[in-house]
Tab-separated table of C-alpha atoms in Angstrom:
chain	number	residue	atom	x	y	z
A	30	MET	CA	16.472	-265.403	-37.022
A	31	THR	CA	17.750	-266.835	-40.270
A	32	ARG	CA	21.243	-267.307	-41.534
A	33	HIS	CA	22.816	-268.311	-44.791
A	34	GLY	CA	26.328	-268.424	-46.188
A	35	SER	CA	28.494	-269.657	-49.035
A	36	GLY	CA	25.678	-269.085	-51.502
A	37	ARG	CA	23.120	-271.259	-49.790
A	38	VAL	CA	20.110	-270.012	-47.843
A	39	ALA	CA	19.378	-271.577	-44.484
A	40	ARG	CA	16.597	-270.551	-42.141
A	41	ARG	CA	16.898	-271.445	-38.517
A	42	GLN	CA	14.901	-270.482	-35.449
A	43	ALA	CA	16.891	-270.642	-32.197
A	44	GLY	CA	16.237	-274.003	-30.683
A	45	VAL	CA	14.999	-275.385	-34.019
A	46	ARG	CA	17.109	-277.278	-36.583
A	47	ARG	CA	17.703	-276.320	-40.220
A	48	GLY	CA	14.464	-276.089	-42.174
A	49	ALA	CA	12.434	-274.194	-39.596
A	50	VAL	CA	10.639	-271.134	-40.923
A	51	ALA	CA	10.581	-268.696	-38.050
A	52	VAL	CA	12.943	-265.753	-38.229
A	53	LEU	CA	13.693	-264.272	-34.860
A	54	ALA	CA	14.041	-267.058	-32.324
A	55	VAL	CA	17.463	-267.940	-31.092
A	56	GLY	CA	16.380	-269.960	-28.018
A	57	ALA	CA	19.065	-270.862	-25.598
A	58	LEU	CA	20.736	-270.003	-22.397
A	59	VAL	CA	22.869	-266.976	-22.900
A	60	LEU	CA	25.780	-265.155	-21.522
A	61	ALA	CA	25.849	-261.511	-20.783
A	62	ALA	CA	27.562	-258.317	-21.625
A	63	GLY	CA	26.705	-254.694	-21.154
A	64	CYS	CA	25.327	-251.532	-22.704
A	65	SER	CA	24.298	-247.973	-21.825
A	66	SER	CA	21.894	-245.182	-22.660
A	67	GLN	CA	20.826	-244.123	-26.149
A	68	GLU	CA	24.076	-243.372	-27.970
A	69	GLY	CA	25.160	-241.104	-25.155
A	70	MET	CA	21.701	-239.626	-24.495
A	71	GLU	CA	19.917	-240.355	-21.220
A	72	SER	CA	16.751	-242.409	-21.537
A	73	THR	CA	13.725	-242.056	-19.331
A	74	ALA	CA	12.970	-243.891	-16.115
A	75	GLY	CA	15.795	-245.801	-14.492
A	76	GLN	CA	15.679	-249.451	-13.523
A	77	GLY	CA	16.880	-251.414	-10.565
A	78	ALA	CA	20.472	-252.676	-10.418
A	79	ARG	CA	22.524	-255.500	-11.727
A	80	SER	CA	23.835	-258.496	-9.811
A	81	PRO	CA	26.516	-261.159	-9.747
A	82	ALA	CA	25.520	-264.426	-8.236
A	83	GLY	CA	23.532	-267.194	-9.794
A	84	SER	CA	24.391	-266.854	-13.444
A	85	SER	CA	24.248	-270.183	-15.223
A	86	THR	CA	27.291	-271.592	-16.953
A	87	ALA	CA	27.085	-273.706	-20.030
A	88	THR	CA	29.136	-276.611	-21.266
A	89	SER	CA	32.676	-275.950	-22.376
A	90	SER	CA	33.183	-272.261	-22.939
A	91	PRO	CA	35.531	-270.999	-25.648
A	92	ALA	CA	36.686	-268.164	-23.428
A	93	ALA	CA	39.093	-268.543	-20.548
A	94	SER	CA	37.634	-268.554	-17.063
A	95	PRO	CA	38.237	-265.464	-14.931
A	96	SER	CA	41.761	-265.788	-13.605
A	97	ALA	CA	42.017	-266.315	-9.876
A	98	SER	CA	45.309	-264.467	-9.591
A	99	ARG	CA	48.083	-263.053	-11.736
A	100	PRO	CA	51.797	-262.574	-11.119
A	101	ALA	CA	52.658	-259.054	-10.026
A	102	ALA	CA	54.744	-258.659	-13.175
A	103	ASP	CA	51.570	-259.033	-15.243
A	104	LEU	CA	49.728	-256.248	-13.449
A	105	PRO	CA	49.525	-252.753	-14.925
A	106	PRO	CA	50.376	-249.696	-12.830
A	107	ALA	CA	47.530	-248.272	-10.779
A	108	LYS	CA	47.848	-244.969	-12.620
A	109	GLY	CA	48.291	-244.718	-16.358
A	110	SER	CA	48.845	-242.107	-19.011
A	111	VAL	CA	47.620	-241.140	-22.473
A	112	LYS	CA	49.468	-239.140	-25.120
A	113	VAL	CA	47.868	-238.100	-28.413
A	114	VAL	CA	50.699	-238.633	-30.875
A	115	SER	CA	48.972	-237.521	-34.056
A	116	THR	CA	45.774	-237.279	-36.060
A	117	LEU	CA	45.952	-240.093	-38.611
A	118	THR	CA	43.064	-238.835	-40.723
A	119	GLU	CA	40.089	-236.499	-40.529
A	120	GLY	CA	36.955	-235.478	-42.402
A	121	LEU	CA	35.129	-238.747	-41.676
A	122	ASP	CA	31.323	-238.796	-41.766
A	123	SER	CA	29.558	-240.603	-38.878
A	124	PRO	CA	32.383	-243.147	-38.365
A	125	TRP	CA	31.359	-246.180	-36.316
A	126	GLY	CA	33.279	-249.418	-36.857
A	127	LEU	CA	37.063	-249.712	-37.116
A	128	THR	CA	39.193	-252.754	-37.886
A	129	ALA	CA	42.739	-253.422	-39.061
A	130	LEU	CA	43.920	-255.274	-42.148
A	131	PRO	CA	46.881	-257.667	-41.867
A	132	ASP	CA	49.233	-255.021	-43.296
A	133	GLY	CA	48.195	-252.513	-40.611
A	134	ASP	CA	45.956	-250.286	-42.712
A	135	LEU	CA	42.516	-249.556	-41.281
A	136	LEU	CA	38.958	-249.969	-42.481
A	137	VAL	CA	36.343	-247.574	-41.102
A	138	SER	CA	32.573	-247.704	-41.603
A	139	SER	CA	30.207	-244.745	-41.961
A	140	ARG	CA	26.960	-245.351	-40.098
A	141	ASP	CA	24.890	-242.879	-42.094
A	142	LYS	CA	26.514	-243.155	-45.525
A	143	GLY	CA	26.742	-246.946	-45.439
A	144	THR	CA	30.291	-246.903	-46.792
A	145	ILE	CA	33.573	-248.605	-45.889
A	146	THR	CA	36.816	-246.654	-46.361
A	147	ARG	CA	40.427	-247.804	-46.187
A	148	VAL	CA	42.839	-245.563	-44.291
A	149	ASP	CA	46.576	-245.846	-44.901
A	150	ALA	CA	48.196	-246.393	-41.497
A	151	LYS	CA	51.206	-244.238	-42.408
A	152	SER	CA	49.864	-241.377	-44.502
A	153	GLY	CA	46.198	-241.330	-43.451
A	154	LYS	CA	45.161	-241.398	-47.115
A	155	LYS	CA	41.554	-242.500	-47.559
A	156	THR	CA	40.325	-244.861	-50.279
A	157	LEU	CA	36.614	-245.607	-50.626
A	158	LEU	CA	36.000	-249.348	-50.916
A	159	GLY	CA	32.311	-249.019	-51.615
A	160	THR	CA	28.767	-248.714	-50.282
A	161	VAL	CA	27.154	-251.706	-48.591
A	162	PRO	CA	23.854	-252.464	-50.367
A	163	GLY	CA	20.739	-252.665	-48.229
A	164	VAL	CA	21.854	-250.375	-45.412
A	165	ALA	CA	18.944	-248.237	-44.194
A	166	PRO	CA	20.292	-245.593	-41.771
A	167	ALA	CA	17.781	-244.267	-39.234
A	168	GLY	CA	18.237	-243.137	-35.656
A	169	GLU	CA	21.009	-245.249	-34.149
A	170	GLY	CA	20.865	-247.743	-37.003
A	171	GLY	CA	22.931	-247.941	-40.181
A	172	LEU	CA	26.283	-249.471	-41.070
A	173	LEU	CA	27.770	-250.268	-37.671
A	174	GLY	CA	30.524	-252.711	-36.727
A	175	ILE	CA	33.001	-254.196	-39.177
A	176	ALA	CA	35.570	-256.994	-38.829
A	177	VAL	CA	38.190	-258.631	-41.022
A	178	SER	CA	38.171	-262.407	-41.433
A	179	PRO	CA	40.867	-264.172	-39.355
A	180	THR	CA	41.853	-265.869	-42.629
A	181	PHE	CA	41.773	-262.659	-44.679
A	182	GLY	CA	45.040	-263.531	-46.383
A	183	THR	CA	43.307	-266.335	-48.245
A	184	ASP	CA	39.614	-265.388	-48.330
A	185	HIS	CA	39.765	-261.522	-48.441
A	186	LEU	CA	36.462	-261.245	-46.546
A	187	VAL	CA	35.184	-258.217	-44.635
A	188	TYR	CA	32.244	-258.645	-42.238
A	189	ALA	CA	29.686	-255.953	-41.423
A	190	TYR	CA	26.759	-255.548	-39.016
A	191	PHE	CA	24.088	-253.243	-40.410
A	192	THR	CA	20.482	-252.127	-40.231
A	193	THR	CA	18.152	-252.757	-43.172
A	194	ALA	CA	14.540	-251.725	-43.739
A	195	SER	CA	13.388	-254.833	-41.868
A	196	ASP	CA	16.092	-256.002	-39.434
A	197	ASN	CA	19.702	-255.925	-38.305
A	198	ARG	CA	21.950	-258.482	-39.960
A	199	ILE	CA	25.531	-259.600	-40.469
A	200	ALA	CA	26.984	-260.073	-43.932
A	201	ARG	CA	30.399	-260.653	-45.451
A	202	MET	CA	31.831	-259.180	-48.622
A	203	LEU	CA	34.808	-259.988	-50.803
A	204	TYR	CA	37.307	-257.125	-50.825
A	205	ASN	CA	39.121	-256.874	-54.139
A	206	GLU	CA	42.410	-255.360	-52.967
A	207	LYS	CA	43.785	-255.401	-56.495
A	208	GLY	CA	40.840	-253.509	-57.924
A	209	THR	CA	41.547	-250.205	-59.619
A	210	ASN	CA	38.138	-248.519	-59.294
A	211	PRO	CA	37.702	-246.833	-55.899
A	212	GLY	CA	34.154	-247.189	-54.640
A	213	GLN	CA	33.744	-250.522	-56.444
A	214	LEU	CA	36.069	-252.767	-54.448
A	215	LEU	CA	33.458	-254.696	-52.436
A	216	GLY	CA	31.585	-257.743	-53.677
A	217	ALA	CA	27.874	-258.339	-53.077
A	218	PRO	CA	26.972	-258.980	-49.416
A	219	ASP	CA	26.569	-262.633	-48.445
A	220	THR	CA	24.238	-262.550	-45.439
A	221	ILE	CA	25.261	-265.032	-42.750
A	222	LEU	CA	22.812	-263.955	-40.016
A	223	ARG	CA	19.559	-262.048	-40.346
A	224	GLY	CA	16.456	-261.384	-38.269
A	225	ILE	CA	18.088	-259.458	-35.414
A	226	PRO	CA	15.381	-256.995	-34.291
A	227	LYS	CA	15.947	-253.349	-35.272
A	228	GLY	CA	14.769	-250.112	-33.716
A	229	SER	CA	15.378	-246.392	-33.838
A	230	ILE	CA	17.536	-246.962	-30.729
A	231	HIS	CA	19.599	-249.787	-29.237
A	232	ASN	CA	20.663	-251.716	-32.325
A	233	GLY	CA	23.937	-252.895	-30.784
A	234	GLY	CA	26.255	-253.466	-33.720
A	235	ARG	CA	29.741	-254.269	-32.470
A	236	ILE	CA	31.293	-257.378	-34.061
A	237	ALA	CA	34.712	-258.967	-33.526
A	238	PHE	CA	36.505	-262.246	-34.061
A	239	GLY	CA	37.665	-263.804	-30.804
A	240	PRO	CA	40.832	-265.750	-29.937
A	241	ASP	CA	38.904	-268.876	-30.981
A	242	HIS	CA	38.463	-267.378	-34.502
A	243	MET	CA	34.694	-267.351	-33.982
A	244	LEU	CA	32.572	-264.271	-34.670
A	245	TYR	CA	30.947	-262.431	-31.747
A	246	ALA	CA	28.243	-259.774	-32.034
A	247	GLY	CA	26.690	-257.429	-29.481
A	248	THR	CA	23.016	-256.583	-29.969
A	249	GLY	CA	20.531	-254.197	-28.349
A	250	GLU	CA	16.961	-254.663	-27.174
A	251	THR	CA	15.672	-251.933	-29.553
A	252	GLY	CA	13.863	-250.208	-26.677
A	253	ASP	CA	11.663	-253.285	-26.095
A	254	ARG	CA	13.009	-254.203	-22.657
A	255	GLY	CA	11.440	-257.650	-22.486
A	256	LEU	CA	13.557	-258.897	-25.389
A	257	ALA	CA	16.730	-258.802	-23.288
A	258	GLN	CA	15.430	-261.588	-21.008
A	259	ASP	CA	13.697	-263.493	-23.813
A	260	LYS	CA	16.054	-266.360	-24.596
A	261	LYS	CA	14.282	-266.943	-27.890
A	262	SER	CA	15.150	-263.493	-29.210
A	263	PRO	CA	18.601	-262.426	-30.442
A	264	ALA	CA	17.978	-258.891	-29.163
A	265	GLY	CA	19.778	-257.686	-26.033
A	266	LYS	CA	22.380	-260.435	-26.331
A	267	ILE	CA	25.941	-261.344	-27.166
A	268	LEU	CA	25.957	-263.820	-30.047
A	269	ARG	CA	28.705	-266.301	-30.942
A	270	MET	CA	28.848	-268.054	-34.296
A	271	THR	CA	31.123	-269.619	-36.880
A	272	PRO	CA	32.360	-267.415	-39.737
A	273	ASP	CA	29.425	-268.882	-41.712
A	274	GLY	CA	26.901	-267.667	-39.114
A	275	GLU	CA	26.214	-271.083	-37.571
A	276	PRO	CA	25.973	-271.939	-33.846
A	277	LEU	CA	28.741	-274.120	-32.477
A	278	HIS	CA	29.893	-276.301	-29.618
A	279	GLY	CA	30.563	-274.357	-26.448
A	280	ASN	CA	27.536	-272.086	-26.751
A	281	PRO	CA	25.030	-272.356	-23.900
A	282	GLN	CA	22.724	-274.199	-26.288
A	283	ALA	CA	24.252	-276.152	-29.139
A	284	ASP	CA	21.785	-275.089	-31.831
A	285	SER	CA	21.727	-271.396	-30.943
A	286	VAL	CA	24.090	-268.498	-31.566
A	287	VAL	CA	22.947	-266.807	-28.344
A	288	TYR	CA	25.879	-266.635	-25.956
A	289	SER	CA	24.706	-264.263	-23.198
A	290	TYR	CA	21.586	-262.292	-22.337
A	291	GLY	CA	20.112	-259.555	-20.172
A	292	HIS	CA	21.827	-256.727	-22.091
A	293	ARG	CA	20.364	-253.323	-22.869
A	294	ASN	CA	22.675	-252.258	-25.691
A	295	VAL	CA	26.108	-253.858	-26.091
A	296	GLN	CA	28.557	-251.410	-27.657
A	297	GLY	CA	32.056	-252.791	-27.103
A	298	LEU	CA	33.722	-256.225	-27.206
A	299	ALA	CA	37.351	-257.028	-26.329
A	300	TRP	CA	39.511	-259.860	-24.990
A	301	ASP	CA	42.313	-259.497	-22.455
A	302	ASN	CA	45.603	-261.399	-22.499
A	303	HIS	CA	43.924	-264.271	-20.633
A	304	LYS	CA	41.341	-264.617	-23.441
A	305	GLN	CA	38.565	-263.331	-21.210
A	306	LEU	CA	35.732	-261.544	-23.013
A	307	TRP	CA	34.693	-258.083	-21.849
A	308	ALA	CA	31.749	-255.968	-22.977
A	309	SER	CA	30.658	-252.366	-22.453
A	310	GLU	CA	26.974	-251.602	-22.128
A	311	PHE	CA	24.737	-248.556	-22.145
A	312	GLY	CA	22.780	-248.161	-18.922
A	313	GLN	CA	19.586	-246.154	-18.770
A	314	ASP	CA	19.569	-243.215	-16.376
A	315	THR	CA	21.749	-244.558	-13.598
A	316	TRP	CA	24.663	-246.861	-14.419
A	317	ASP	CA	26.729	-247.672	-17.490
A	318	GLU	CA	28.580	-250.963	-17.225
A	319	LEU	CA	31.746	-252.903	-18.007
A	320	ASN	CA	31.014	-256.616	-17.805
A	321	LEU	CA	33.187	-259.713	-17.766
A	322	ILE	CA	31.369	-262.243	-19.930
A	323	VAL	CA	30.915	-265.863	-18.944
A	324	PRO	CA	28.913	-268.422	-20.957
A	325	GLY	CA	25.272	-268.527	-19.907
A	326	GLY	CA	25.426	-265.445	-17.686
A	327	ASN	CA	22.398	-263.193	-17.198
A	328	TYR	CA	23.456	-259.555	-16.928
A	329	GLY	CA	20.168	-258.359	-15.573
A	330	TRP	CA	18.465	-255.876	-17.866
A	331	PRO	CA	15.700	-254.762	-17.405
A	332	ASP	CA	15.419	-256.187	-13.874
A	333	VAL	CA	18.586	-254.532	-12.611
A	334	GLU	CA	20.997	-251.827	-13.739
A	335	GLY	CA	24.512	-251.587	-12.311
A	336	LYS	CA	25.756	-253.443	-9.230
A	337	ALA	CA	22.855	-254.964	-7.332
A	338	GLY	CA	24.174	-258.146	-5.712
A	339	LYS	CA	20.936	-259.845	-6.703
A	340	ALA	CA	20.834	-263.620	-7.083
A	341	GLY	CA	20.488	-264.840	-10.643
A	342	PHE	CA	22.303	-261.907	-12.254
A	343	ARG	CA	25.939	-260.986	-12.775
A	344	ASP	CA	27.204	-257.635	-11.509
A	345	PRO	CA	29.386	-255.426	-13.705
A	346	VAL	CA	33.071	-255.215	-12.813
A	347	ALA	CA	32.902	-251.431	-13.084
A	348	GLN	CA	30.095	-248.908	-13.449
A	349	TRP	CA	29.770	-245.217	-14.265
A	350	LYS	CA	27.111	-242.544	-14.116
A	351	THR	CA	25.651	-242.155	-17.601
A	352	SER	CA	26.855	-238.535	-17.733
A	353	GLU	CA	30.446	-239.739	-17.308
A	354	ALA	CA	30.514	-242.483	-19.895
A	355	SER	CA	27.751	-243.731	-22.192
A	356	PRO	CA	30.404	-246.203	-23.320
A	357	SER	CA	31.023	-247.331	-26.855
A	358	GLY	CA	34.028	-249.316	-28.118
A	359	ILE	CA	36.614	-250.956	-25.863
A	360	ALA	CA	40.115	-252.337	-26.437
A	361	PHE	CA	42.790	-254.087	-24.369
A	362	ALA	CA	46.363	-252.779	-24.223
A	363	GLU	CA	49.154	-252.561	-21.653
A	364	GLY	CA	47.242	-254.581	-19.045
A	365	SER	CA	44.204	-252.309	-19.080
A	366	LEU	CA	40.902	-251.985	-20.857
A	367	TRP	CA	40.344	-248.681	-22.660
A	368	MET	CA	36.750	-247.533	-23.105
A	369	ALA	CA	35.517	-244.723	-25.353
A	370	GLY	CA	32.786	-242.489	-23.930
A	371	LEU	CA	30.107	-240.761	-26.003
A	372	ARG	CA	28.156	-238.509	-23.698
A	373	GLY	CA	31.082	-238.560	-21.246
A	374	GLU	CA	33.434	-237.301	-24.001
A	375	ARG	CA	36.443	-239.047	-22.487
A	376	LEU	CA	38.583	-242.170	-22.655
A	377	TRP	CA	38.456	-244.433	-19.629
A	378	ARG	CA	41.315	-246.667	-18.458
A	379	ILE	CA	40.394	-249.711	-16.370
A	380	PRO	CA	43.511	-251.503	-15.051
A	381	LEU	CA	42.809	-255.213	-14.672
A	382	SER	CA	43.767	-257.049	-11.505
A	383	GLY	CA	44.343	-260.665	-10.546
A	384	THR	CA	40.693	-260.786	-9.517
A	385	ALA	CA	39.348	-259.032	-12.586
A	386	ASP	CA	35.970	-260.668	-12.168
A	387	LYS	CA	35.593	-258.904	-8.825
A	388	GLU	CA	37.039	-255.442	-9.254
A	389	PRO	CA	39.669	-253.515	-11.229
A	390	LEU	CA	43.225	-253.234	-9.907
A	391	ALA	CA	42.523	-249.570	-9.174
A	392	ALA	CA	39.795	-247.027	-9.761
A	393	PRO	CA	39.146	-246.289	-13.452
A	394	GLN	CA	40.915	-243.201	-14.767
A	395	SER	CA	39.610	-240.798	-17.399
A	396	PHE	CA	41.597	-238.937	-20.056
A	397	LEU	CA	40.946	-236.366	-22.808
A	398	LYS	CA	37.766	-235.129	-21.133
A	399	GLY	CA	35.919	-232.835	-23.526
A	400	LYS	CA	39.010	-232.283	-25.688
A	401	TYR	CA	37.832	-234.173	-28.768
A	402	GLY	CA	34.107	-234.416	-28.102
A	403	ARG	CA	32.202	-237.685	-28.309
A	404	LEU	CA	34.409	-240.770	-28.614
A	405	ARG	CA	33.072	-243.784	-30.505
A	406	THR	CA	35.611	-246.537	-31.109
A	407	VAL	CA	38.999	-247.552	-29.737
A	408	LEU	CA	41.231	-250.161	-31.387
A	409	ALA	CA	44.434	-251.770	-30.107
A	410	ALA	CA	47.302	-251.340	-32.580
A	411	GLY	CA	50.015	-253.391	-30.872
A	412	GLY	CA	52.203	-252.578	-27.886
A	413	ASN	CA	51.234	-249.293	-26.269
A	414	LYS	CA	49.491	-247.901	-29.351
A	415	LEU	CA	45.753	-247.276	-29.758
A	416	TYR	CA	43.537	-245.773	-32.432
A	417	LEU	CA	40.662	-243.606	-31.200
A	418	VAL	CA	37.699	-242.534	-33.365
A	419	THR	CA	35.716	-239.395	-32.572
A	420	SER	CA	31.937	-239.176	-33.094
A	421	GLU	CA	30.873	-235.571	-33.537
A	422	THR	CA	29.083	-236.001	-36.893
A	423	ASP	CA	26.540	-238.566	-35.637
A	424	THR	CA	23.776	-235.889	-35.247
A	425	ARG	CA	24.377	-235.705	-31.477
A	426	GLY	CA	27.695	-233.925	-31.453
A	427	THR	CA	28.884	-230.428	-32.296
A	428	PRO	CA	31.222	-230.883	-35.264
A	429	LYS	CA	34.294	-228.701	-35.573
A	430	PRO	CA	36.545	-228.302	-38.617
A	431	GLY	CA	38.201	-231.663	-39.354
A	432	ASP	CA	35.641	-233.827	-37.576
A	433	ASP	CA	35.488	-236.712	-37.435
A	434	LYS	CA	39.016	-237.960	-36.804
A	435	ILE	CA	41.091	-241.052	-36.098
A	436	LEU	CA	43.662	-240.220	-33.423
A	437	VAL	CA	46.857	-242.154	-32.687
A	438	LEU	CA	47.525	-242.624	-28.960
A	439	GLU	CA	50.374	-243.903	-26.823
A	440	VAL	CA	49.143	-245.331	-23.525
A	441	ARG	CA	50.407	-247.064	-20.424
């Protein structure tokens, strides 16, 4: 895997210092997160199950440790509710990533068109920023996750994870907010991380900046199961890096961006109010997963799928049949995690307890089943407000007039 930033090119193989020529290695102990079946489609042949004990922990982790207990006042109610307040905008084509600008407006990516569009948070008006050069949509690949720099006010940078003709990579682009030519508001991509294996399936793609202001990325194993356990490959992993794409202190291995491993296809990343990292993961034919991520954890794929209690692997906190979930994006709000379901066509609520690493406070609850079709991305918008992105125009849905949409929700 190679990375470069700020105009310079730097090639680095995981476990090898600057100057190495290999492109894919990321060697290191890793942490784990989760993923599920092909974009909401069942795959063939199930695997074992996933387990908790024995995951290795690395030196100082940037994320908070799982909390042993929480005051009752911090706990969400066992049962929640969801109200669709409005449709913010519609007519989106294969929307995938969603992120918020400091002023509250949204940016949404189109997987198949390779474009980024700004959506006014009040009126829903859409403004095309531009097309990301080099995006090569195919299968589950294309322009996937997007994120806004934590210092956007000064650097005006937008980050994107996308599939090219040769790999998956992460790049950043200057957004000219004062530009007057719609469709020409993005600068040339500055690639900060390249060489992530690509495939027709399981490209991962979710990116997000954590509470530590570092960039996290969820990847898939591209259908090559062995890559998930290969610590020298960035595939089937959660990666953690600086905004320039460099590894940093606190990763399981100091010279690697690999943060966790044993993932099939990570689709969602979110942090709770205790700064704990959570990830949703496509299972194969049996169990989709919600995992609590710890540095250096092995989440089991392809050796196990779901809760297995097998030494050396970490069990998911919650699991679902693939027909009920095929999870995509996740977000934290009102003491619960909210998980969008593709094949399951519903929004899941997972109330977190004082022993969140063991089990939820109560059984997960589903909402909106079948009402809006496939659900791709959910984004916290402050307080009890969420944005929810539908995914009916991704070639696997059944589009209706107005699809795809961004819905505004009130939750508890």
